mmCIF file of C-alpha atoms in Angstrom:
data_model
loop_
_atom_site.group_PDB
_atom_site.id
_atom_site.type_symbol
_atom_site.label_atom_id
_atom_site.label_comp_id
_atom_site.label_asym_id
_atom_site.label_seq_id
_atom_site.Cartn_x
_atom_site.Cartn_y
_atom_site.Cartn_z
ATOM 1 C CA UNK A 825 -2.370 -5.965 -45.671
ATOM 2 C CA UNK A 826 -3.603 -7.291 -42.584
ATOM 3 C CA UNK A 827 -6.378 -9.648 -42.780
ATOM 4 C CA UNK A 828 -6.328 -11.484 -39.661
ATOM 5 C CA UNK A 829 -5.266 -10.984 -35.820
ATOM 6 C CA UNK A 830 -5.536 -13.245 -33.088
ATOM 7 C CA UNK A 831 -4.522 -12.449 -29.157
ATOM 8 C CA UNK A 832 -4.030 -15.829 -27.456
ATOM 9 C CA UNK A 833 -2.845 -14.741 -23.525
ATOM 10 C CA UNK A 834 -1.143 -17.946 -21.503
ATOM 11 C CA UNK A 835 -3.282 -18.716 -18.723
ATOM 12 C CA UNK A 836 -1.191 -19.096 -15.355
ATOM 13 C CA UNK A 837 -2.232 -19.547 -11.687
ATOM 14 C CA UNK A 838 -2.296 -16.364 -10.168
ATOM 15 C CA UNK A 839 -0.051 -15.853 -7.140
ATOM 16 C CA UNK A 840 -1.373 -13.391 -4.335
ATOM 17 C CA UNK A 841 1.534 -11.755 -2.582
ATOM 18 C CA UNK A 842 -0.661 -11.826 0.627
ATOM 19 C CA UNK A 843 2.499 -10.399 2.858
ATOM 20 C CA UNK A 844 3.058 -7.063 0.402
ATOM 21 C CA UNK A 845 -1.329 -7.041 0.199
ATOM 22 C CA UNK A 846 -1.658 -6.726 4.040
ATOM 23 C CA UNK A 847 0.990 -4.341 4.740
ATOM 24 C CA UNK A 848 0.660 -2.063 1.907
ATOM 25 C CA UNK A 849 -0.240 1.574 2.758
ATOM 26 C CA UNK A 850 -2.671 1.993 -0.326
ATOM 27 C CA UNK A 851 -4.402 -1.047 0.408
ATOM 28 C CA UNK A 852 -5.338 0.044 4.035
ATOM 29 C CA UNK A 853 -6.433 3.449 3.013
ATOM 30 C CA UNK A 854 -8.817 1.614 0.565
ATOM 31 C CA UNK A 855 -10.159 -0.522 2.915
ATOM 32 C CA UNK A 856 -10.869 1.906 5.556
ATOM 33 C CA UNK A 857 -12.140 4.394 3.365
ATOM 34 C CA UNK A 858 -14.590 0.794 2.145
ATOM 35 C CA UNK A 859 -15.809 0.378 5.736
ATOM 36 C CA UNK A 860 -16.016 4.421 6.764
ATOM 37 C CA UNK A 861 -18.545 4.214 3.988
ATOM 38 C CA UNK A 862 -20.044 0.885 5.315
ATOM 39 C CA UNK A 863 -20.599 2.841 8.843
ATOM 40 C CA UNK A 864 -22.572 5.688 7.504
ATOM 41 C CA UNK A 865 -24.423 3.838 5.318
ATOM 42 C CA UNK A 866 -25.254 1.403 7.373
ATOM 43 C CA UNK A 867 -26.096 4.073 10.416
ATOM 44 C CA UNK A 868 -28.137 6.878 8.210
ATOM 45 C CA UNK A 869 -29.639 4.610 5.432
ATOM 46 C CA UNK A 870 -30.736 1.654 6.940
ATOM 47 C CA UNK A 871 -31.988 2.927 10.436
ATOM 48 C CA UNK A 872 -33.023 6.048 8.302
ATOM 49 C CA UNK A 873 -36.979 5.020 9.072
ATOM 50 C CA UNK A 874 -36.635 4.483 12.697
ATOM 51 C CA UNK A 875 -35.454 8.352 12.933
ATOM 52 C CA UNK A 876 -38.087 9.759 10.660
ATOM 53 C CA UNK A 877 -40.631 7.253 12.635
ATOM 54 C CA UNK A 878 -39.405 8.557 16.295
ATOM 55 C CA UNK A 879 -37.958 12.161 15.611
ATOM 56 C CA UNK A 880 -39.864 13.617 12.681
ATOM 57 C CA UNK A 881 -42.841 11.588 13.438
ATOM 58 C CA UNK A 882 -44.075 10.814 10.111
ATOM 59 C CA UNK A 883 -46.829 8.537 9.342
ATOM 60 C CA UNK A 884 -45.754 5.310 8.279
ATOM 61 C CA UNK A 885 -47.510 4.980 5.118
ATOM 62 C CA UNK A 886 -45.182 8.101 4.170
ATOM 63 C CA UNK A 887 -41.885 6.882 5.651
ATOM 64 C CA UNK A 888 -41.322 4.066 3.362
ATOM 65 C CA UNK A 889 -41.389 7.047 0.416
ATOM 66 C CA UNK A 890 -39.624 9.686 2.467
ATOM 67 C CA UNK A 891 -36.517 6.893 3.060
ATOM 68 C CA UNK A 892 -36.433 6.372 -0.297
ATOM 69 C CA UNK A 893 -35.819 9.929 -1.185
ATOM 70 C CA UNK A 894 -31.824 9.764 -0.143
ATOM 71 C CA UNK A 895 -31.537 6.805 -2.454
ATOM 72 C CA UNK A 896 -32.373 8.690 -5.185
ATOM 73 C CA UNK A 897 -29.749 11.635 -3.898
ATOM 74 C CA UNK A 898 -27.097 8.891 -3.899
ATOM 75 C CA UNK A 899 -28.039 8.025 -7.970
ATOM 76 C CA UNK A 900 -27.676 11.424 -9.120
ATOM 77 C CA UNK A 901 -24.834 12.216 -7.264
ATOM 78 C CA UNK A 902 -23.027 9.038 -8.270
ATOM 79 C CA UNK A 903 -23.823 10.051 -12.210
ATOM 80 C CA UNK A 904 -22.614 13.791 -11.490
ATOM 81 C CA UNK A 905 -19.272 13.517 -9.554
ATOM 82 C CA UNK A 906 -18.791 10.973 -11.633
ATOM 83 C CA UNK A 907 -18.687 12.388 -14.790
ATOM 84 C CA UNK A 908 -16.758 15.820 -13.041
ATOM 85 C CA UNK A 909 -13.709 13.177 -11.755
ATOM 86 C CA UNK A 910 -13.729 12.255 -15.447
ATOM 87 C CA UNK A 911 -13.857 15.563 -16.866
ATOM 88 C CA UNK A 912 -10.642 16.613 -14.523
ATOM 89 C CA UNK A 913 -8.552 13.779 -15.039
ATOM 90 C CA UNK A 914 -9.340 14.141 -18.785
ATOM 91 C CA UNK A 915 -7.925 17.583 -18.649
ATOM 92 C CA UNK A 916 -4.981 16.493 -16.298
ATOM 93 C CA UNK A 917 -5.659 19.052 -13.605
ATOM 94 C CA UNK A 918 -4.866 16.496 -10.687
ATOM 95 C CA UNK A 919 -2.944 13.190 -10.471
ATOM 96 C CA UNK A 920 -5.568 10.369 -9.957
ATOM 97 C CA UNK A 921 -3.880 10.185 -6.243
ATOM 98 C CA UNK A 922 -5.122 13.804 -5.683
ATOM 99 C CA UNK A 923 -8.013 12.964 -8.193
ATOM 100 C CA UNK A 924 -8.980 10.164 -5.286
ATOM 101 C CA UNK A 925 -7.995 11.960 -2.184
ATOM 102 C CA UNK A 926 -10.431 15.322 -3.413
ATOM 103 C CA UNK A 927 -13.710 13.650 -4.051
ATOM 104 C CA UNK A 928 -13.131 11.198 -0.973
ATOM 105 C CA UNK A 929 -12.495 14.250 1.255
ATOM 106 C CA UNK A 930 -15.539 16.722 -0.434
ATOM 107 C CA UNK A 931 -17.553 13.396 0.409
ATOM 108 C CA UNK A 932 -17.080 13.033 3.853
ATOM 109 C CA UNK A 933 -16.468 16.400 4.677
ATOM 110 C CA UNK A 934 -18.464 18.445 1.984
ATOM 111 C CA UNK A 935 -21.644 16.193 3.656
ATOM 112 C CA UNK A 936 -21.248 16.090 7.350
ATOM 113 C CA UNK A 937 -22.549 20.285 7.718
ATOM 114 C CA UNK A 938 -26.001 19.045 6.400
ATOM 115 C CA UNK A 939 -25.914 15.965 8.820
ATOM 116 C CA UNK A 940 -24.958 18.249 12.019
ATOM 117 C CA UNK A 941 -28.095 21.016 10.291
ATOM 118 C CA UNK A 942 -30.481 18.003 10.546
ATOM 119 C CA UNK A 943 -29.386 17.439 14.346
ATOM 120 C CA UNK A 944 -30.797 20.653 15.318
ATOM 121 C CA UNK A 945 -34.408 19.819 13.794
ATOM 122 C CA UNK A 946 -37.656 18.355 14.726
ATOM 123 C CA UNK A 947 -41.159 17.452 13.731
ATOM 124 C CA UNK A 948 -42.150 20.897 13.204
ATOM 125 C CA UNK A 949 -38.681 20.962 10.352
ATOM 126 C CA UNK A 950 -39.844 17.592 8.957
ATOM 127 C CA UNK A 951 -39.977 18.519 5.486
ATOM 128 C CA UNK A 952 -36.160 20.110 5.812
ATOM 129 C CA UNK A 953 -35.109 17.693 7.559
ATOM 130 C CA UNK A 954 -35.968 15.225 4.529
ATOM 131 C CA UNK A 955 -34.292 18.044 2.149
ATOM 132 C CA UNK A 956 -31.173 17.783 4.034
ATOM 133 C CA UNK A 957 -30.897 14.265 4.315
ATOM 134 C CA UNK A 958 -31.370 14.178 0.312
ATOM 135 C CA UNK A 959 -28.789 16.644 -0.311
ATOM 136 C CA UNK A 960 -26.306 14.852 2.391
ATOM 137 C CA UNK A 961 -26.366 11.375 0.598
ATOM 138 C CA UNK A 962 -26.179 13.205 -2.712
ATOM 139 C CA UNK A 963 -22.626 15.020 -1.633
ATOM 140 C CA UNK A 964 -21.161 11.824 0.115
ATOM 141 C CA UNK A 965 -21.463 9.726 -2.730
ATOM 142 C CA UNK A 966 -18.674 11.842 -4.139
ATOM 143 C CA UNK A 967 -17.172 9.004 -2.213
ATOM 144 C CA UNK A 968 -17.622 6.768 -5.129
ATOM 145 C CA UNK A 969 -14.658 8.527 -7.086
ATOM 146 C CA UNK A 970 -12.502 8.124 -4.925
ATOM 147 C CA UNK A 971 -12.518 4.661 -2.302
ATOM 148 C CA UNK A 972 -14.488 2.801 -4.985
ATOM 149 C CA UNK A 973 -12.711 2.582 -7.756
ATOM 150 C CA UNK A 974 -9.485 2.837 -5.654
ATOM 151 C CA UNK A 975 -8.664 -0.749 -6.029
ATOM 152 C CA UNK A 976 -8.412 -1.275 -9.714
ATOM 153 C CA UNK A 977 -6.021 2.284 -9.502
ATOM 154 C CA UNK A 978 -3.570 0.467 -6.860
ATOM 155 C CA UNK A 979 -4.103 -3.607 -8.170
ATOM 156 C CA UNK A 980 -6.170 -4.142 -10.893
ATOM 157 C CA UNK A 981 -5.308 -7.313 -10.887
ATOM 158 C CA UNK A 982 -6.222 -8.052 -7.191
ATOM 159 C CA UNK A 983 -9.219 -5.770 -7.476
ATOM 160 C CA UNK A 984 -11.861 -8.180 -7.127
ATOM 161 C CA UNK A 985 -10.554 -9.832 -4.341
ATOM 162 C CA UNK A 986 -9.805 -6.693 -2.450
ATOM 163 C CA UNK A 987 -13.729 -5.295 -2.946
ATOM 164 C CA UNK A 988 -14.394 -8.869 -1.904
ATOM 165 C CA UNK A 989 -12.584 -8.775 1.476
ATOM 166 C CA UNK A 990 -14.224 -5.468 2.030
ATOM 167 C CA UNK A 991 -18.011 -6.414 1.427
ATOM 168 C CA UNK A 992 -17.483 -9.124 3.953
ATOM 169 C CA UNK A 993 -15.921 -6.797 6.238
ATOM 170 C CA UNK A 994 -19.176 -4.382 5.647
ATOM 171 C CA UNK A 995 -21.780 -7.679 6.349
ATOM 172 C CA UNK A 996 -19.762 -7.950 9.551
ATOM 173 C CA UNK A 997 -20.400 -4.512 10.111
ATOM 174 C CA UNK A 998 -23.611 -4.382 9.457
ATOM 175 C CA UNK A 999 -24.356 -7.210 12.046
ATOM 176 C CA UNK A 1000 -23.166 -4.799 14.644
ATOM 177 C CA UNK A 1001 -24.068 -1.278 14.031
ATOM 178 C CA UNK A 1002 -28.095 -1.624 14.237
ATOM 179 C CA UNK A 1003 -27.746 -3.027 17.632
ATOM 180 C CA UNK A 1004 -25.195 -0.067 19.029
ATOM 181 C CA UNK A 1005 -27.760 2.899 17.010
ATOM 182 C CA UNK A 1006 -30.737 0.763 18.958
ATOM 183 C CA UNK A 1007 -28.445 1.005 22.410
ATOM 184 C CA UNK A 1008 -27.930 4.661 22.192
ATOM 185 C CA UNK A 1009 -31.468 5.515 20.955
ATOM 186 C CA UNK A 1010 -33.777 3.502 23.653
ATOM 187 C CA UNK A 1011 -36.060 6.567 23.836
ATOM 188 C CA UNK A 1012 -35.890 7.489 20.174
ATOM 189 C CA UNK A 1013 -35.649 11.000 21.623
ATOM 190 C CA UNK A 1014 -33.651 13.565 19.129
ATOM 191 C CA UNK A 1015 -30.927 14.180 22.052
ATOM 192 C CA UNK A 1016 -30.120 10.347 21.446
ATOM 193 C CA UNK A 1017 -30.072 10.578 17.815
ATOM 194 C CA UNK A 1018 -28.112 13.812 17.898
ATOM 195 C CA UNK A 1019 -24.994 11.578 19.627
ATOM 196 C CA UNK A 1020 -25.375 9.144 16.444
ATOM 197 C CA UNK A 1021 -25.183 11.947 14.093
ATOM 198 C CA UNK A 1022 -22.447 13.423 15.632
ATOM 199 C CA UNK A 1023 -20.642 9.657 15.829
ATOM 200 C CA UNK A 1024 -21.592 9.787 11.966
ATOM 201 C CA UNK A 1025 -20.054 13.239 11.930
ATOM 202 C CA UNK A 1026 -16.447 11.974 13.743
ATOM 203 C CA UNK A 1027 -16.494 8.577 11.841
ATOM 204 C CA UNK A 1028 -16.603 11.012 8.241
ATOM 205 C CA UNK A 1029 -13.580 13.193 9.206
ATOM 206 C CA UNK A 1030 -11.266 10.073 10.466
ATOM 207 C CA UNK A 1031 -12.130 8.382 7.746
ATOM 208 C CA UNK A 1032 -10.875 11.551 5.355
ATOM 209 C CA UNK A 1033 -8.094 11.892 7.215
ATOM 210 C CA UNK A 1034 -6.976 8.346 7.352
ATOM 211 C CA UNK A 1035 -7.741 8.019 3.303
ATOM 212 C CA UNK A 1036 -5.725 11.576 2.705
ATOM 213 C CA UNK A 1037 -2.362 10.076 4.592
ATOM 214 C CA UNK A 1038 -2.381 6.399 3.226
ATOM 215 C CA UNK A 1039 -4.660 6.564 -0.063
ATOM 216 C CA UNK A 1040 -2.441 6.253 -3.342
ATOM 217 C CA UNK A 1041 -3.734 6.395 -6.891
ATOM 218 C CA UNK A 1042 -0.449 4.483 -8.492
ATOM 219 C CA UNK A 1043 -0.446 0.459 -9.334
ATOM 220 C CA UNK A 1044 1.834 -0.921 -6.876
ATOM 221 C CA UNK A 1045 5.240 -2.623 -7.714
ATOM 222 C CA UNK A 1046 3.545 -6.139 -5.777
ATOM 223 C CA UNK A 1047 0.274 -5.314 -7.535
ATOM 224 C CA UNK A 1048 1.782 -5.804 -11.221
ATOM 225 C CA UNK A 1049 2.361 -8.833 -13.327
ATOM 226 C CA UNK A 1050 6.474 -8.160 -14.376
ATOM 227 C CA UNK A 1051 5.967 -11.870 -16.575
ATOM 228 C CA UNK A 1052 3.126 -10.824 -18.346
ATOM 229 C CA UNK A 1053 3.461 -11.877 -21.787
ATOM 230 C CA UNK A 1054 0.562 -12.346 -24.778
ATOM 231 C CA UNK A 1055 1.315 -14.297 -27.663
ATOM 232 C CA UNK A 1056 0.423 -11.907 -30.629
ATOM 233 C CA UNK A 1057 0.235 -13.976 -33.911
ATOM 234 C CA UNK A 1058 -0.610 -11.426 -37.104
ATOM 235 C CA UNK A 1059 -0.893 -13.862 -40.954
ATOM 236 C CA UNK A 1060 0.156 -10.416 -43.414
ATOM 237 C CA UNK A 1061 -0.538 -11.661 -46.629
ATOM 238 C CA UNK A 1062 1.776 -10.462 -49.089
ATOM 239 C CA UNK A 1063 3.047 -12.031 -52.578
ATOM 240 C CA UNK A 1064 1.336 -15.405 -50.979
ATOM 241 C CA UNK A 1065 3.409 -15.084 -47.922
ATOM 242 C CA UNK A 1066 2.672 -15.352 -44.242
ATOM 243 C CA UNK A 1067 5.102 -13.609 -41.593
ATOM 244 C CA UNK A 1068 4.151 -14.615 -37.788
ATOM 245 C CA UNK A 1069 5.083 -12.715 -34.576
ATOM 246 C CA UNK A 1070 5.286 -12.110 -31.141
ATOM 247 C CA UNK A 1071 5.249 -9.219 -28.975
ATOM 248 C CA UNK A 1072 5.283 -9.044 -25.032
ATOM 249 C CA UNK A 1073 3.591 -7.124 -22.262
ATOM 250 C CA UNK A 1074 6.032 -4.396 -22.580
ATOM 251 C CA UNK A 1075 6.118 -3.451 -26.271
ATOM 252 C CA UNK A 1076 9.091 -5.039 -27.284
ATOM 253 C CA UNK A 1077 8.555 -4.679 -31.053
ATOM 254 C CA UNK A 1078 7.066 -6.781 -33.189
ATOM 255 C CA UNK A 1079 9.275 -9.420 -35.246
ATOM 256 C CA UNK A 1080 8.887 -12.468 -37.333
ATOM 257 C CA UNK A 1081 10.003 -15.977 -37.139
ATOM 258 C CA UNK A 1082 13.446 -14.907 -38.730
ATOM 259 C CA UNK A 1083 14.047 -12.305 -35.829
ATOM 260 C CA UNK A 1084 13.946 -9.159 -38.237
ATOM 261 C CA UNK A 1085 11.654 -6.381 -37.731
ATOM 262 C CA UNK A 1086 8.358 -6.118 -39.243
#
């Protein structure tokens, strides 16, 4: 009978292969799949009321609602592709590589049709134009099943510091891309914001591309921790007896302080 368990784990300094990091494949698909996000986000969410202001010409004590509309696209589409990744990779219909790639790809791609749709409106089309952008940011974040959680797939144990790197990388970008979308709008005329949709449309399908040929679901060999060990003590009390033991990161099986098998 078993009536107490502790797990004790050593505590070591960790040691960042930083070479094997940079030049891995996975990582890189990751991280550009991290700032192809960044971009459209960036471009169609945050400079999403200077459109409806100079294109759909809504009144601005409507805009600040109508902006927020997408937002709300992007929560129920996270909760529903969500749960469908789940519900295929419970019933092992795709390797979590493919599981990745797929809802990356149905992101980016699925989306940009709405986005070139809404490129063709105006003020007359306001109120489709709104239901399009909705339904766009509602498909793309399909995206969050497959670059998001790509990091603890590849290196859980680096996966904080990768999604670190990467939100810096996304402040930087964010720095930038207002001022370019303000350079090729000057007019606010929908010719000028049909060339950033487009841009939006060409940055979506690079970005799938470049995540289908370098993306990888598997923990890499650099990635994993081959002197892992926990210390595993287990008191069995038995006839007034207590029998320790160890056991390490790979299962070797349990066995007491005599070296015979429990």
């Amino acid at each position: 009978m078993v009536s107490k368990t502790m797990l004790m784990f050593f505590s070591k300094t960790l040691t960042i292969p930083w070479v094997r990091l940079i030049t891995s494949k996975a990582v890189w698909g990751c991280v550009l799949g991290f700032l192809t996000y960044g971009l459209l986000f960036i471009s169609l969410a945050i400079c999403l009321p200077l459109y409806f202001e100079q294109v759909l010409e809504l009144d601005p004590t409507l805009n600040g609602f109508v902006s927020a509309l997408p937002f709300v696209g992007r929560i129920f589409g996270a909760i529903l592709f969500g749960y469908i990744s789940d519900w295929i990779f419970s019933r092992k219909w795709l390797s979590i590589t493919n599981l990745r790639k797929v809802f990356q790809v149905t992101g980016l791609v699925g989306a940009a049709p709405f986005l070139i749709w809404i490129t063709y409106l105006g003020k007359d089309d306001a109120v489709l134009a709104v239901i399009l952008m909705v339904v766009y940011w509602f498909i793309l974040t399909a995206m969050n099943s497959g670059f998001r959680v790509n990091f603890a797939d590849i290196a859980p144990r680096f996966a904080g510091l990768l999604n670190g790197i990467c939100m810096c990388l996304n402040g930087f970008i964010s720095v930038f891309v207002p001022i370019l979308v303000t350079a090729i709008t000057p007019n606010g005329t929908a010719e000028e914001w049909q060339v950033v949709f487009y841009g939006c449309v060409g940055v979506s399908v690079m970005g799938a591309v470049v995540f289908v040929l370098l993306a990888s679901g598997e923990e890499q060999e650099w990635a994993k921790d081959t002197e892992a060990i926990s210390d595993v003590e287990v008191m069995v009390t038995s006839n007034n007896s207590k029998v320790y033991g160890s056991t390490t990161a790979d299962t070797t099986p349990l066995v007491d302080n005599r070296g015979k098998h429990i």
